XYZ file of C-alpha atoms in Angstrom:
717
model
C -1.072 58.686 -30.256
C -3.175 55.358 -31.611
C -6.860 55.565 -30.790
C -9.023 52.776 -29.367
C -10.965 51.411 -32.561
C -13.361 49.185 -30.610
C -13.346 46.556 -33.566
C -13.516 49.323 -36.321
C -11.772 49.217 -39.291
C -9.278 51.624 -39.565
C -9.054 54.097 -42.087
C -5.841 55.375 -43.961
C -5.094 58.959 -43.223
C -4.769 61.457 -45.143
C -2.044 62.461 -47.204
C 0.105 65.052 -44.803
C 0.816 67.957 -46.089
C 4.415 68.945 -47.647
C 6.631 69.586 -44.704
C 9.960 71.810 -44.856
C 12.710 69.897 -46.161
C 15.363 68.712 -43.471
C 18.805 69.500 -43.658
C 20.956 67.049 -45.921
C 22.757 64.621 -44.181
C 26.448 64.225 -44.983
C 27.223 61.768 -47.824
C 29.317 58.850 -46.427
C 31.475 57.318 -49.534
C 31.007 53.992 -50.016
C 33.653 51.906 -48.454
C 35.623 49.559 -50.942
C 36.643 47.822 -47.724
C 35.800 45.309 -44.877
C 37.468 43.703 -42.481
C 35.943 43.075 -39.094
C 39.129 42.710 -36.786
C 40.614 45.795 -37.889
C 37.426 47.442 -38.197
C 37.398 46.888 -34.188
C 41.096 48.170 -33.435
C 39.825 51.554 -34.814
C 36.233 51.659 -33.488
C 38.648 51.297 -30.069
C 41.070 53.861 -31.212
C 38.434 56.946 -31.567
C 36.460 55.504 -28.760
C 39.952 55.812 -26.664
C 40.170 59.456 -28.053
C 37.013 60.529 -27.186
C 37.174 63.663 -29.658
C 36.764 63.477 -33.527
C 39.799 62.180 -34.848
C 40.768 61.881 -38.711
C 42.318 59.035 -40.957
C 46.016 59.831 -40.668
C 45.272 60.136 -36.807
C 43.865 56.822 -36.988
C 46.458 55.361 -38.906
C 49.455 56.382 -36.518
C 47.130 55.050 -33.455
C 46.874 51.486 -34.862
C 49.792 51.254 -37.208
C 47.349 50.518 -40.402
C 47.518 52.079 -43.458
C 46.048 55.080 -43.816
C 43.989 54.373 -47.043
C 42.708 51.510 -45.243
C 41.750 53.117 -42.211
C 39.991 55.808 -44.177
C 37.883 52.840 -45.897
C 36.995 51.464 -42.392
C 36.421 54.222 -41.177
C 33.697 55.325 -43.839
C 32.595 51.431 -43.477
C 31.870 51.930 -39.308
C 30.546 55.565 -40.171
C 27.879 53.988 -42.786
C 27.006 50.991 -40.166
C 26.060 53.920 -37.557
C 28.843 53.062 -34.990
C 30.661 56.388 -35.946
C 29.756 59.800 -36.845
C 31.331 61.560 -40.156
C 31.720 65.447 -39.743
C 31.860 67.685 -42.410
C 35.618 68.377 -41.174
C 35.957 64.730 -43.031
C 37.028 63.839 -39.175
C 35.404 60.476 -37.199
C 33.871 60.470 -33.565
C 31.796 57.746 -31.313
C 27.982 59.087 -30.963
C 28.679 60.024 -27.760
C 31.423 62.282 -28.385
C 29.322 64.422 -30.634
C 26.486 64.455 -27.273
C 24.324 62.291 -29.110
C 22.925 58.698 -27.617
C 22.925 55.306 -29.113
C 19.117 54.294 -28.202
C 16.240 51.750 -29.043
C 12.770 53.006 -30.387
C 10.268 51.703 -27.484
C 6.656 52.374 -28.604
C 3.493 51.553 -26.742
C 0.262 49.963 -28.338
C -1.753 52.416 -26.292
C 0.882 55.345 -28.271
C 3.950 57.057 -27.062
C 7.648 56.449 -28.085
C 10.299 56.041 -25.847
C 14.131 56.040 -26.578
C 15.956 53.373 -24.155
C 19.897 53.675 -24.535
C 22.128 51.027 -24.128
C 23.257 52.095 -20.594
C 19.660 52.249 -19.738
C 19.178 55.894 -19.934
C 15.547 56.488 -20.929
C 13.950 59.487 -23.136
C 10.470 60.337 -23.813
C 10.160 61.354 -27.698
C 7.238 63.174 -29.658
C 5.700 61.422 -33.081
C 7.315 64.193 -34.928
C 10.700 63.791 -33.312
C 11.617 60.164 -34.673
C 12.312 61.458 -37.369
C 10.792 58.211 -39.684
C 11.665 55.978 -36.751
C 9.470 52.817 -35.957
C 9.633 50.754 -32.899
C 12.717 48.385 -32.684
C 14.766 51.084 -34.912
C 18.481 51.902 -33.245
C 18.962 55.456 -33.456
C 20.755 58.076 -32.542
C 18.959 60.806 -30.108
C 20.147 64.371 -29.185
C 18.542 64.704 -25.407
C 16.698 67.864 -25.137
C 15.251 69.950 -21.860
C 13.945 67.931 -19.447
C 13.325 64.146 -19.956
C 12.998 64.285 -23.975
C 14.701 63.794 -27.142
C 14.511 64.257 -30.587
C 16.081 61.196 -33.171
C 18.917 62.653 -35.710
C 19.575 59.515 -37.373
C 18.129 55.955 -37.829
C 21.058 53.765 -37.610
C 19.451 50.308 -38.172
C 15.832 49.299 -38.932
C 14.028 46.333 -37.422
C 11.054 46.096 -39.345
C 12.470 45.555 -43.072
C 9.334 42.949 -43.315
C 6.381 43.335 -41.509
C 2.965 41.119 -41.247
C -0.552 42.630 -41.008
C -4.528 42.575 -43.139
C -4.429 43.884 -46.151
C -7.203 46.585 -46.743
C -8.717 48.631 -50.044
C -9.812 51.741 -49.680
C -10.851 53.092 -52.969
C -8.034 52.934 -55.330
C -5.616 52.682 -52.538
C -4.333 49.408 -50.870
C -2.729 49.361 -47.887
C -1.496 47.094 -44.892
C -2.832 46.922 -41.320
C -0.075 45.759 -39.522
C -0.201 43.260 -36.831
C 1.732 44.932 -34.382
C 0.326 47.511 -33.068
C 3.326 49.770 -32.108
C 4.108 49.653 -35.654
C 2.677 52.919 -38.480
C -1.149 52.162 -38.533
C -1.145 51.727 -42.328
C 1.384 51.266 -44.835
C 0.807 51.719 -48.638
C 0.983 48.790 -50.963
C 2.942 48.959 -53.870
C 3.666 46.421 -57.338
C 0.821 43.607 -58.704
C -1.447 43.538 -56.383
C -4.862 41.737 -58.546
C -4.482 38.749 -56.389
C -4.800 39.695 -53.144
C -8.150 40.421 -51.604
C -9.463 42.588 -48.633
C -9.261 40.709 -45.298
C -5.707 38.493 -46.326
C -2.762 38.233 -44.079
C 0.152 39.014 -45.911
C 3.657 39.621 -45.512
C 5.802 42.413 -47.030
C 8.930 44.327 -47.419
C 9.759 47.351 -46.992
C 11.145 49.456 -50.253
C 10.515 52.914 -48.794
C 11.364 54.422 -46.026
C 9.350 57.169 -44.088
C 12.510 59.830 -44.729
C 12.980 58.791 -48.233
C 9.211 60.130 -49.588
C 6.784 58.230 -47.427
C 6.816 54.369 -46.020
C 5.795 52.051 -49.074
C 5.995 47.816 -48.738
C 5.452 45.296 -51.749
C 3.959 42.439 -50.336
C 5.924 39.259 -50.502
C 3.690 36.489 -49.430
C 0.206 36.151 -48.692
C -0.262 33.995 -45.283
C -3.889 33.101 -45.220
C -7.037 34.941 -44.178
C -7.400 37.052 -41.117
C -9.178 35.616 -38.364
C -8.701 31.907 -39.894
C -6.416 30.109 -37.401
C -3.553 28.828 -39.627
C -3.076 32.423 -41.258
C -2.684 33.701 -37.335
C 0.069 31.272 -36.909
C 1.332 31.427 -40.197
C 1.725 35.641 -39.245
C 3.399 34.376 -36.183
C 6.045 32.195 -37.646
C 6.880 35.211 -40.238
C 6.696 37.579 -37.771
C 9.906 35.570 -35.949
C 11.541 34.224 -38.954
C 10.717 30.563 -38.064
C 10.610 27.959 -40.919
C 8.560 24.712 -41.057
C 10.579 22.931 -43.342
C 13.930 22.166 -44.598
C 16.184 22.683 -47.437
C 16.484 19.731 -49.662
C 19.976 19.496 -49.198
C 19.536 19.486 -45.147
C 16.869 16.372 -45.385
C 18.995 14.553 -47.722
C 21.715 14.950 -45.820
C 20.112 14.102 -42.562
C 18.798 10.869 -44.353
C 22.170 9.711 -45.157
C 23.148 10.706 -41.715
C 20.784 8.718 -40.016
C 20.889 5.191 -42.328
C 24.514 5.427 -41.488
C 25.671 2.314 -39.765
C 26.950 2.628 -36.139
C 28.867 -0.241 -35.942
C 32.585 1.395 -36.331
C 31.433 3.882 -34.237
C 30.916 1.499 -31.128
C 35.191 1.198 -31.193
C 36.085 2.786 -27.415
C 32.729 3.455 -26.470
C 31.361 2.407 -23.096
C 28.653 -0.386 -23.615
C 25.536 0.050 -21.694
C 23.987 -2.126 -23.570
C 23.253 -4.633 -21.009
C 22.327 -1.521 -18.602
C 18.298 -0.884 -17.260
C 18.024 2.258 -19.393
C 15.109 4.020 -19.726
C 13.509 7.604 -20.664
C 10.228 9.512 -18.980
C 9.146 12.023 -21.600
C 5.587 13.544 -21.819
C 2.880 11.379 -23.892
C 2.741 13.412 -26.571
C 6.758 13.508 -27.186
C 8.314 12.772 -30.378
C 12.278 12.746 -29.709
C 13.855 11.392 -26.377
C 17.086 12.751 -26.194
C 17.846 11.650 -22.663
C 17.982 8.384 -20.350
C 18.635 7.571 -17.119
C 19.463 4.796 -15.292
C 20.232 3.965 -11.490
C 22.180 1.459 -9.201
C 22.884 1.265 -5.835
C 26.164 1.936 -4.186
C 26.710 1.409 -1.377
C 25.256 3.771 0.976
C 24.928 5.717 -2.445
C 23.677 5.694 -5.944
C 25.506 5.564 -9.065
C 23.127 7.478 -11.459
C 23.643 7.457 -15.255
C 22.976 10.581 -17.491
C 22.637 9.213 -21.302
C 22.355 11.813 -23.647
C 21.627 10.889 -27.689
C 25.530 11.731 -29.276
C 23.709 14.004 -31.691
C 27.320 15.593 -32.572
C 27.911 11.922 -33.962
C 25.775 13.152 -36.923
C 26.123 16.833 -37.503
C 29.172 17.282 -38.325
C 30.832 21.034 -38.604
C 30.748 22.495 -41.993
C 28.055 20.275 -43.266
C 24.388 21.717 -44.272
C 23.018 19.897 -41.374
C 25.046 21.945 -38.949
C 24.552 25.190 -40.345
C 20.841 24.733 -40.204
C 20.787 23.992 -36.336
C 23.395 27.082 -36.187
C 20.865 28.705 -37.754
C 17.565 27.876 -36.390
C 19.081 27.626 -32.714
C 16.489 25.633 -31.211
C 13.281 23.755 -31.569
C 10.196 25.945 -31.213
C 7.138 24.533 -29.531
C 3.761 26.709 -30.410
C 0.460 24.947 -29.798
C -0.127 22.002 -32.371
C 3.028 23.427 -34.203
C 6.734 21.944 -33.622
C 9.634 23.458 -35.379
C 12.507 21.072 -34.944
C 16.356 22.187 -34.806
C 16.820 19.177 -36.780
C 14.859 17.078 -39.632
C 12.970 14.246 -38.590
C 15.299 11.022 -39.825
C 17.401 12.643 -36.713
C 14.787 14.190 -34.434
C 12.562 11.154 -34.130
C 15.009 8.688 -35.662
C 18.712 8.095 -35.436
C 18.942 10.580 -32.488
C 16.147 9.620 -30.499
C 16.952 6.902 -27.884
C 13.756 4.878 -29.008
C 13.626 1.532 -26.795
C 14.940 -1.903 -28.202
C 17.141 0.040 -30.737
C 20.898 0.476 -30.198
C 21.649 4.125 -29.824
C 25.006 6.304 -29.530
C 25.183 8.284 -26.361
C 27.819 10.624 -24.109
C 27.047 9.772 -20.534
C 27.393 11.452 -17.403
C 27.868 8.761 -14.829
C 27.132 9.994 -11.440
C 28.408 8.656 -8.028
C 26.399 9.757 -5.144
C 26.490 9.763 -1.279
C 23.918 9.000 1.046
C 23.098 13.082 1.168
C 23.230 13.599 -2.617
C 26.184 14.669 -2.672
C 28.452 14.139 -6.385
C 31.623 12.099 -4.676
C 32.673 11.167 -7.809
C 32.002 11.139 -12.126
C 32.823 9.819 -15.709
C 31.828 11.485 -18.840
C 32.556 8.989 -21.891
C 30.941 8.554 -25.426
C 29.070 5.517 -24.729
C 25.934 3.114 -26.601
C 23.099 2.075 -24.831
C 19.526 0.314 -25.746
C 16.580 2.242 -23.838
C 14.860 -0.778 -22.400
C 11.404 0.975 -22.060
C 9.705 4.500 -22.762
C 7.745 5.512 -19.832
C 5.334 8.602 -19.680
C 5.594 11.259 -16.883
C 1.679 10.656 -15.626
C 2.282 6.694 -15.616
C 5.498 7.263 -13.328
C 3.393 9.404 -11.172
C 0.998 7.337 -10.814
C 3.085 4.182 -9.644
C 4.930 6.500 -7.448
C 1.875 7.313 -5.924
C -0.212 4.630 -5.715
C 1.854 1.241 -6.657
C -0.433 1.094 -10.137
C 1.989 -0.154 -12.749
C 0.453 0.970 -16.541
C 1.957 -2.185 -17.882
C 4.712 -5.019 -17.230
C 7.630 -2.711 -18.006
C 6.723 -0.226 -15.428
C 6.148 -3.209 -12.956
C 9.826 -4.563 -13.908
C 11.565 -1.176 -13.250
C 9.718 0.116 -10.072
C 12.420 -0.813 -7.608
C 14.905 1.614 -9.827
C 12.050 4.387 -9.928
C 11.402 4.528 -6.341
C 15.557 4.886 -5.697
C 15.465 7.446 -7.957
C 12.546 9.298 -6.569
C 14.890 8.841 -2.790
C 17.766 9.872 -4.615
C 16.110 13.043 -6.138
C 14.569 14.165 -2.848
C 18.338 14.138 -1.553
C 19.705 16.381 -4.662
C 17.171 18.779 -4.440
C 17.433 18.921 -0.662
C 21.127 20.261 -0.953
C 19.901 22.498 -4.094
C 17.902 24.299 -1.848
C 20.108 24.272 0.946
C 22.566 26.483 -0.991
C 19.799 28.785 -2.253
C 18.626 27.437 -5.644
C 15.362 29.325 -6.095
C 12.617 27.310 -7.830
C 9.364 30.375 -8.554
C 6.949 27.233 -9.367
C 4.789 29.553 -11.523
C 2.009 27.691 -13.283
C 2.392 27.372 -17.239
C -0.226 26.838 -19.957
C -0.988 23.541 -21.693
C -2.883 24.557 -25.064
C -4.530 21.206 -26.910
C -5.726 21.950 -30.226
C -7.896 19.910 -32.454
C -6.652 18.468 -36.561
C -7.764 21.668 -37.216
C -5.474 23.562 -35.473
C -7.879 25.121 -33.182
C -7.804 25.684 -29.467
C -9.709 22.684 -27.562
C -8.488 23.510 -23.730
C -6.127 25.404 -22.171
C -5.332 24.158 -18.392
C -2.233 24.683 -16.341
C 0.426 22.011 -16.648
C 1.264 19.847 -13.722
C 4.311 18.880 -12.343
C 4.665 15.402 -10.392
C 7.486 13.711 -8.860
C 8.470 12.591 -12.443
C 8.824 15.747 -13.653
C 11.143 17.257 -10.580
C 12.727 13.610 -10.685
C 13.977 13.654 -14.360
C 14.786 17.728 -13.798
C 16.766 17.015 -10.829
C 18.996 14.456 -12.888
C 19.181 16.891 -15.634
C 20.618 20.006 -13.684
C 23.340 17.335 -11.870
C 24.330 16.412 -14.692
C 24.697 19.671 -16.412
C 26.498 21.255 -13.412
C 29.271 18.373 -13.777
C 30.003 18.896 -17.196
C 30.076 22.565 -16.576
C 32.742 21.980 -13.466
C 34.628 19.532 -15.802
C 34.894 21.904 -18.506
C 35.822 24.810 -16.311
C 38.555 22.969 -14.691
C 39.776 21.658 -17.803
C 39.311 25.352 -19.381
C 37.325 23.322 -22.358
C 35.214 26.159 -24.353
C 31.932 25.130 -24.138
C 28.971 27.328 -24.050
C 28.226 27.859 -20.439
C 24.297 28.657 -19.257
C 24.798 31.789 -17.449
C 22.677 33.847 -15.131
C 24.038 37.407 -13.343
C 22.928 38.598 -10.493
C 20.176 40.713 -10.319
C 20.010 44.688 -11.608
C 19.761 46.695 -8.394
C 17.344 49.478 -9.894
C 14.858 46.401 -11.079
C 15.302 44.552 -7.180
C 14.881 48.028 -5.284
C 11.479 48.376 -7.338
C 10.790 44.817 -6.736
C 11.481 45.236 -2.859
C 8.950 48.209 -2.683
C 6.186 46.014 -3.483
C 7.039 43.158 -1.743
C 7.637 45.138 1.461
C 4.151 46.814 1.147
C 3.078 43.232 1.406
C 4.927 42.894 4.998
C 7.649 40.565 3.206
C 11.192 40.846 4.542
C 13.245 41.992 2.076
C 16.787 41.722 1.790
C 18.844 45.030 1.084
C 20.285 44.959 -2.530
C 23.661 44.199 -1.453
C 22.380 41.027 0.408
C 20.539 39.525 -1.819
C 21.835 36.472 -2.402
C 20.137 33.326 -3.920
C 19.584 32.272 -0.434
C 17.730 35.136 0.719
C 15.579 35.932 -1.938
C 14.690 31.952 -1.860
C 13.526 33.030 1.908
C 11.694 35.355 0.613
C 9.628 33.200 -1.784
C 8.893 30.801 1.092
C 7.803 33.457 3.058
C 4.884 34.307 0.442
C 4.336 30.552 -0.070
C 0.810 30.311 1.113
C 0.122 33.692 0.717
C -2.382 34.628 -2.172
C 0.102 37.078 -3.467
C 2.634 34.426 -3.911
C 2.139 34.100 -7.846
C 2.653 38.169 -8.041
C 5.590 37.766 -6.038
C 7.298 35.369 -7.721
C 6.362 36.531 -11.250
C 7.648 40.235 -10.301
C 10.645 38.757 -8.652
C 11.688 36.702 -11.594
C 11.102 39.979 -13.774
C 13.530 41.937 -11.712
C 16.239 39.221 -12.483
C 18.594 39.197 -15.577
C 17.777 36.941 -18.280
C 19.893 33.655 -18.519
C 21.946 33.606 -21.634
C 24.836 31.339 -22.987
C 28.668 33.008 -22.827
C 31.783 30.991 -23.489
C 32.981 32.688 -19.922
C 31.904 30.021 -16.460
C 30.074 33.373 -14.872
C 27.718 31.154 -12.607
C 24.054 30.941 -12.604
C 22.458 32.768 -9.892
C 18.988 31.457 -10.057
C 20.546 27.772 -9.230
C 22.816 29.064 -6.824
C 25.376 27.300 -8.993
C 29.074 27.795 -9.853
C 29.188 26.084 -12.919
C 26.400 25.317 -15.471
C 25.482 24.721 -19.009
C 23.031 22.783 -21.246
C 24.479 19.303 -21.760
C 21.001 16.649 -21.788
C 19.184 18.310 -24.950
C 21.221 18.426 -28.176
C 18.437 17.551 -30.665
C 16.548 20.794 -29.676
C 19.065 22.689 -28.283
C 22.582 23.996 -30.465
C 24.629 24.583 -27.551
C 23.898 21.083 -26.403
C 25.261 19.931 -29.651
C 28.323 22.754 -29.410
C 29.214 21.185 -25.401
C 28.929 17.543 -26.822
C 31.185 18.601 -29.771
C 33.857 20.279 -27.293
C 33.929 17.031 -25.007
C 34.177 14.698 -27.542
C 36.908 16.405 -29.001
C 38.487 16.174 -25.699
C 38.172 12.379 -25.290
C 40.303 12.736 -28.679
C 42.770 14.527 -27.721
C 41.790 17.031 -30.456
C 42.495 20.572 -30.903
C 40.592 23.162 -29.681
C 41.445 26.466 -31.880
C 38.372 26.234 -34.274
C 36.404 25.684 -31.303
C 37.304 27.918 -29.122
C 37.372 30.672 -31.901
C 33.791 30.106 -32.543
C 32.732 29.856 -29.200
C 31.534 33.703 -28.534
C 29.627 33.892 -31.927
C 28.044 30.665 -30.915
C 27.004 31.885 -27.538
C 25.121 34.958 -28.800
C 23.498 33.063 -31.729
C 22.505 30.854 -29.338
C 21.206 33.592 -26.836
C 19.627 35.787 -29.697
C 17.727 32.665 -31.030
C 16.153 31.507 -27.720
C 14.728 34.809 -27.239
C 13.259 35.117 -30.373
C 11.833 31.580 -30.058
C 10.154 32.511 -26.537
C 8.715 35.645 -27.946
C 7.132 33.570 -30.588
C 5.882 31.190 -28.134
C 4.403 33.825 -25.878
C 2.616 35.200 -28.893
C 1.410 31.923 -30.315
C -0.083 31.405 -26.889
C -2.222 34.768 -26.487
C -3.593 34.239 -30.071
C -5.182 30.806 -28.959
C -5.920 31.687 -25.395
C -7.731 34.760 -27.401
C -9.514 32.121 -29.767
C -10.237 29.840 -26.878
C -11.854 32.713 -25.027
C -13.828 33.999 -27.559
C -15.869 30.837 -27.435
C -16.436 31.552 -23.550
C -17.958 35.356 -23.766
C -20.488 35.856 -20.992
C -19.571 33.233 -18.716
C -17.884 33.858 -15.529
C -14.573 32.439 -13.618
C -12.909 32.595 -10.257
C -9.499 34.808 -10.764
C -6.699 36.114 -8.819
C -5.014 39.979 -9.376
C -2.083 39.442 -11.100
C -1.001 42.469 -12.217
C -2.096 46.502 -11.506
C -1.798 49.265 -13.622
C -3.480 52.891 -13.460
C -6.057 52.244 -16.510
C -7.182 49.092 -14.640
C -5.881 45.483 -13.416
C -5.066 41.950 -15.105
C -6.584 39.068 -13.244
C -5.500 35.757 -14.119
C -8.030 32.379 -14.024
C -7.030 29.153 -12.664
C -6.391 27.807 -16.711
C -3.605 30.493 -16.887
C -5.348 32.861 -19.141
C -4.937 36.839 -18.257
C -7.392 39.583 -18.724
C -8.103 43.282 -18.516
C -10.208 44.819 -16.133
C -10.451 48.138 -17.329
C -11.177 51.061 -14.604
C -13.885 52.458 -17.115
C -15.944 49.244 -16.037
C -15.699 49.568 -12.025
C -18.276 51.733 -10.152
C -16.235 54.571 -8.670
C -13.139 56.628 -9.605
C -9.966 54.674 -9.185
C -5.964 56.129 -8.725
C -3.021 53.927 -9.318
C -0.597 54.002 -6.033
C 2.553 52.885 -7.573
C 4.315 51.879 -3.981
C 2.107 49.535 -3.064
C 0.500 48.093 -6.904
C -2.967 48.576 -5.933
C -6.217 50.675 -7.280
C -7.856 52.812 -4.759
C -11.431 53.501 -5.285
C -11.754 57.841 -4.337
C -15.393 57.203 -3.199
C -15.779 53.837 -1.454
C -12.218 53.548 -0.605
C -12.017 49.667 -2.307
C -8.894 48.458 -3.107
C -7.635 46.322 -6.197
C -4.018 44.816 -5.394
C -1.803 41.886 -6.743
C -3.243 38.448 -4.903
C -6.635 39.496 -4.404
C -9.402 36.643 -5.755
C -11.893 38.250 -7.498
C -14.945 36.443 -9.779
C -14.800 37.727 -13.562
C -17.509 37.823 -16.432
C -15.858 37.966 -20.055
C -16.888 40.238 -21.549
C -15.136 41.200 -24.968
C -12.498 39.055 -27.109
C -10.262 40.891 -29.829
C -9.322 37.755 -31.473
C -6.783 40.122 -33.769
C -5.287 41.985 -31.214
C -5.190 38.702 -28.582
C -6.530 40.937 -26.141
C -9.085 39.433 -23.313
C -11.472 41.914 -21.332
C -13.352 40.809 -18.348
C -15.934 43.103 -16.364
C -16.285 41.933 -12.285
C -19.354 39.808 -11.672
């Protein structure tokens, strides 16, 4: 188990004594053939038979020649998808009594093996067989809830980031991620590397091959320096700051093209009052809106940059957008999906210039229900670039920031009325709005954080959100009814076990929790309404959110539970998200009556790639926020703040300040012996009976901050 070091340098462990040699694993021949489609047929045949099977049997069942079947079986066995027995037969790991698991280690020590079906086993360090955090393994369940690793199938940490350390003649890496081994021996040329450098390394030898060893591939800066720390995060999550020259040149050529020939057949909206509303610091504008009264209702235009006109299939730009999947926004750092020539140039709906767009023109009745719509290619000329805060001020006080705001005041007030009706309808059907605060982190020119505060959402933010949601729903419905192969944004029903755990906590607060089978979006929305004015609301909303499935992309229209929407997709941000670009491409092809076969064939892979890149970006953003918050709070040690208890664990409780910064109050700092009540999620003092529970208001003092591990420690004031 990893020990708390309280800021002291960890010394490399002594070399372990020679251990008994492991039984040699069967050598699997290198396959001479790979074919993904045939491999899936063969894997399915082996899964169906549920016992070890030979190449001849596989050939008979699949109709694939025996020699080819044998080579593909070898390929599947080398990938860890099949087991290869000493009798020369093949079987699924499950048929051999193994579970395919992912290793999950904690920063406090201990390892768990998480199976694909949700099963979980504990594993001692000497039962991991050289597996590390994140690795995919075959595990053999033992007595009770323990298991041992019998094979590492896929390594998750071929590269690592950490601090270079020297101890005499030995040089080693101290990984940033505490779930990885405490030290990694370094080899190769290290003369230029200095103690305390942040470096990226590539593993050249694994534990079972004679001990973990790596080589330095890149110097990232100094440990403790904000730029070095940010570079380490970017490297850890595989995020690139720049673009290859080929991509930049292609973007420049695309941005420079004359749009004149592309105007043929487009709806000309250059005379309409279209405008953008974004944050004050926004650089790219991919959505504009317009509105007109239409009888007792409204005609809303949602006009989205036609990025698919510039980014064509088979180009370097397309490959780059696909690989990145999304723009990434970190404090003080923006990593766009597309080069600036497009993202801030020809694809950005800047005011007073002609821009190619795809428009969703929606006709609403007086109650805010869509009664008709049109999707088409268009051209607009935005008449203004508005800012959320200035629109909020205009709608609340009538104060116009300048003449353009004054000119558009009537349109903005009509939009606010329509927005209220759209939101009321969405709420009535059960759409869940968690209303959780998000952090806004400001930085200076050097990249250091200067302020952390809760991001505000006013009328203008909600208004644009309502319009974008409405357009996304209509596009998804249109695609489903015509069987167009877009990428849907799907959000499946909550996991029953997680929901039951949440219900136990919410019930302890006296909230009426629906039974699992009755947990409709509307029922869960009403539960949040019950908690809305209670101090526990942020924790209730956060825990409910965690009990839900993660939203993802899928070529199937599976619906969106959180929005209570049968149809939903992402259409409105093609500058920043690849799925929107893919959906634009499908729509453009459908307008032309073109063949969808290629797009249909690539939809599944595109959905999986986009979902993975989105998850990666979100994790990077969380890590960067944690790093910046720790650096910011290191300048406030000794200061006191009001806070709310937002999480309780056996070793203490987490308290969140009004500015969204979270820190730990450890039980060792409390004046009693406290036990953890899991059902009610609270700590109870054995002598005093004092309780600390979620939602409770406390006053805390910043005791210490670990800016390398991004950990903030509070004590009660």
